[in-house]
XYZ file of C-alpha atoms in Angstrom:
271
model
C 115.040 70.184 100.218
C 117.175 73.187 101.094
C 116.264 76.822 100.514
C 118.609 79.719 101.251
C 116.855 82.557 103.040
C 118.572 85.780 104.060
C 117.508 87.782 107.099
C 118.861 91.262 107.693
C 119.626 93.083 110.900
C 116.738 94.328 113.034
C 114.237 91.964 111.444
C 111.538 91.355 114.028
C 111.656 87.838 115.543
C 107.979 87.331 114.731
C 108.687 88.142 111.074
C 111.577 85.666 111.015
C 109.392 82.885 112.438
C 106.564 83.706 110.008
C 108.980 83.514 107.089
C 110.459 80.208 108.288
C 107.023 78.618 108.654
C 105.991 79.927 105.236
C 109.076 78.562 103.462
C 108.732 75.185 105.185
C 104.985 75.111 104.483
C 104.093 74.292 108.077
C 101.911 75.953 110.692
C 103.298 77.087 114.068
C 100.942 74.655 115.820
C 102.235 71.666 113.832
C 105.914 72.456 114.120
C 108.741 71.928 116.561
C 111.718 73.829 115.206
C 115.337 73.108 115.939
C 118.583 74.603 114.675
C 122.270 73.868 114.339
C 125.165 75.435 112.507
C 126.253 74.188 109.119
C 129.649 73.381 110.640
C 128.150 71.097 113.309
C 128.328 67.335 112.966
C 125.241 65.517 111.734
C 125.213 63.536 114.959
C 124.931 66.710 117.047
C 121.368 67.181 118.315
C 119.691 70.396 117.170
C 119.003 73.133 119.693
C 115.475 74.319 120.395
C 114.135 77.212 118.314
C 110.903 78.357 119.891
C 111.271 81.830 121.377
C 112.834 85.115 120.321
C 115.649 84.423 122.790
C 116.379 81.111 121.047
C 116.505 82.938 117.722
C 118.776 85.656 119.060
C 121.153 83.092 120.576
C 121.306 81.212 117.278
C 122.325 84.308 115.327
C 124.782 85.442 117.995
C 126.560 82.080 118.076
C 126.650 81.880 114.288
C 128.083 85.381 114.011
C 130.689 84.665 116.697
C 131.880 81.557 114.842
C 131.701 83.332 111.500
C 134.276 85.917 112.568
C 136.385 83.634 114.775
C 139.896 83.035 113.517
C 141.860 84.956 110.947
C 139.583 84.263 108.006
C 135.852 84.909 107.870
C 133.885 81.679 107.512
C 130.805 81.055 105.406
C 128.295 80.177 108.101
C 124.665 79.084 107.887
C 122.010 78.128 110.391
C 120.145 74.976 109.439
C 116.574 75.046 110.720
C 114.566 71.838 110.692
C 111.121 70.716 111.755
C 111.638 68.048 114.389
C 108.002 67.094 114.542
C 106.844 64.535 112.008
C 103.883 65.883 110.076
C 101.395 63.633 108.344
C 99.777 65.106 105.272
C 96.582 63.505 104.028
C 95.954 63.795 100.316
C 92.257 63.700 99.540
C 91.003 61.123 97.055
C 89.117 63.902 95.322
C 92.419 65.526 94.431
C 93.609 62.304 92.840
C 94.417 58.844 94.054
C 94.240 57.141 97.393
C 94.990 58.813 100.695
C 98.599 58.658 101.730
C 100.662 59.884 104.669
C 103.833 61.782 103.934
C 106.480 62.416 106.528
C 107.726 65.937 106.021
C 110.912 66.784 107.869
C 112.432 69.669 105.964
C 115.488 71.760 106.693
C 116.101 75.326 105.660
C 119.603 76.857 105.836
C 119.341 80.472 106.935
C 122.102 82.837 105.865
C 123.400 85.401 108.292
C 122.599 89.099 107.966
C 124.909 90.741 105.471
C 125.782 94.414 104.966
C 125.733 93.759 101.219
C 122.213 93.420 99.877
C 121.467 91.278 96.855
C 118.000 89.819 96.522
C 116.353 90.463 99.848
C 115.126 93.471 101.752
C 117.636 94.969 104.165
C 116.676 97.119 107.108
C 119.718 99.086 108.245
C 120.717 98.340 111.827
C 123.704 98.968 114.050
C 127.314 98.448 113.024
C 128.322 94.994 111.847
C 130.601 94.339 114.821
C 127.749 94.497 117.303
C 125.884 91.393 118.329
C 122.483 92.939 118.925
C 120.779 91.571 115.801
C 117.133 91.240 116.706
C 115.017 93.580 118.799
C 111.445 94.735 118.754
C 111.976 98.507 118.981
C 113.744 99.839 115.906
C 114.840 103.421 116.471
C 117.102 103.920 113.474
C 116.066 105.156 109.997
C 115.268 102.510 107.438
C 117.067 101.990 104.160
C 115.442 99.648 101.704
C 117.370 98.433 98.700
C 115.368 96.824 95.926
C 117.049 94.990 93.044
C 115.541 96.093 89.743
C 115.658 94.560 86.276
C 116.364 96.548 83.137
C 112.849 95.735 81.923
C 111.084 96.283 85.250
C 108.270 98.782 85.725
C 109.165 102.352 86.608
C 107.431 102.039 89.965
C 109.113 100.188 92.806
C 106.664 97.614 94.140
C 106.982 97.536 97.931
C 104.915 94.717 99.505
C 102.354 95.788 102.088
C 103.974 93.565 104.735
C 107.175 95.610 104.399
C 105.139 98.803 104.542
C 103.708 97.622 107.866
C 107.216 96.706 109.077
C 108.376 100.265 108.465
C 105.341 101.911 110.075
C 105.412 99.539 113.055
C 109.080 100.365 113.599
C 108.178 104.054 113.840
C 105.001 103.516 115.879
C 105.343 100.119 117.625
C 102.427 100.712 120.010
C 99.977 100.889 117.091
C 100.603 97.271 115.967
C 99.666 97.827 112.323
C 100.490 94.196 111.524
C 97.131 93.217 113.007
C 95.534 94.647 109.850
C 97.609 92.583 107.397
C 94.879 89.985 106.865
C 92.186 92.614 106.353
C 94.376 94.489 103.860
C 94.970 91.311 101.865
C 91.219 90.602 101.859
C 90.710 93.998 100.228
C 93.379 93.245 97.611
C 95.865 95.700 99.104
C 99.115 93.785 98.758
C 101.475 96.564 97.664
C 102.201 100.162 98.557
C 100.952 101.248 95.130
C 97.443 100.028 95.960
C 97.448 101.287 99.557
C 97.733 104.925 98.473
C 94.563 104.712 96.370
C 92.229 104.662 99.388
C 91.307 107.331 101.901
C 91.007 107.345 105.663
C 87.278 106.533 105.631
C 87.921 103.345 103.653
C 90.458 102.058 106.160
C 88.064 102.812 109.019
C 85.005 101.137 107.465
C 86.533 98.250 105.473
C 89.821 97.463 107.228
C 88.444 98.259 110.701
C 91.219 100.616 111.707
C 90.577 103.219 114.358
C 90.259 106.767 113.070
C 93.657 107.702 114.499
C 95.365 104.608 113.087
C 93.795 105.146 109.661
C 94.894 108.784 109.565
C 98.444 107.859 110.536
C 98.528 104.961 108.047
C 97.377 107.149 105.134
C 99.948 109.803 105.966
C 102.794 107.288 106.117
C 101.928 105.395 102.917
C 101.617 108.645 100.970
C 105.004 109.729 102.288
C 106.512 106.391 101.207
C 104.914 106.686 97.775
C 106.461 110.110 97.233
C 109.871 108.803 98.280
C 109.469 105.851 95.936
C 108.652 108.216 93.078
C 111.708 110.311 93.833
C 113.865 107.167 93.977
C 112.677 106.164 90.506
C 113.583 109.613 89.178
C 117.044 109.436 90.763
C 117.563 105.906 89.464
C 116.723 106.976 85.922
C 118.959 110.029 86.169
C 121.936 107.993 87.356
C 121.276 105.137 84.938
C 121.815 102.469 87.581
C 119.938 99.230 88.199
C 119.712 99.587 91.972
C 117.760 102.402 93.565
C 118.339 103.466 97.155
C 115.173 104.373 99.009
C 115.805 105.930 102.395
C 112.927 106.003 104.863
C 114.217 108.712 107.127
C 112.439 111.584 108.840
C 115.114 114.015 107.658
C 113.154 114.612 104.454
C 109.808 114.888 106.238
C 109.627 118.681 106.126
C 110.335 118.723 102.383
C 107.782 115.987 101.742
C 105.135 117.774 103.764
C 105.725 120.911 101.708
C 105.358 118.847 98.539
C 102.157 117.249 99.848
C 100.743 120.651 100.810
C 101.570 121.972 97.351
C 99.777 119.054 95.680
C 96.781 119.595 97.964
C 96.666 123.334 97.212
C 96.730 122.722 93.453
C 93.397 120.910 93.676
C 91.656 123.600 95.757
C 89.462 126.274 94.108
C 91.304 129.469 93.302
C 89.552 131.415 96.074
C 90.598 128.924 98.785
C 94.103 128.418 100.113
C 95.548 125.753 102.379
C 96.436 126.789 105.899
């Protein structure tokens, strides 16, 4: 079975590996990944894909071959699980136990400057080979494809929210809270903004500083999402462009302060 998966520039190596394991329905402990280009011969042995350096080398070689020659080639990286996995089907779930050999391959498309149906985090120029790195310094642009009948609100998954915050504050490692957030039913940005700092401290087990920073960032994202919906409606287009950049931070903080002041008693003002 083949599944096309697109990864954009500056995607963290850990996120790429997590996505690969999820699509192939295997655990990191039970897998031994290998890769080769779609233009390689079937008899060519796959190269090892275990570390971030292996992943970076795979993308660099694929990009080099993609742009070699006069005409750009359609290039894919085929990732396969080289370790035979035995799956035991319980008799309670129907029938006798059986062992299934599961060696699946997933072609991975190269990062593309044109975004269709996957999230794109804007990186360096296309002619540079530095595709994957842990510290993302540049602003983030997220493009979400919308249907004509979709809800007004853009639903940003919480894992992408954590990607954005971690890129701005890598030392905080907000991805460690992903499991706890899912346990609380917080799977989208829209639900994350409904809770205060105390909730994230007591129920998600964030530190007070991390919780304060998290609440501030998700509320900022929510406001930008709301503005993107307004702009999308005004322009009458299907695709909304949501820019996560600190250039609008001062304006957003003024908006947040205004909203906060509206809810204060008339004899109290915000400082």
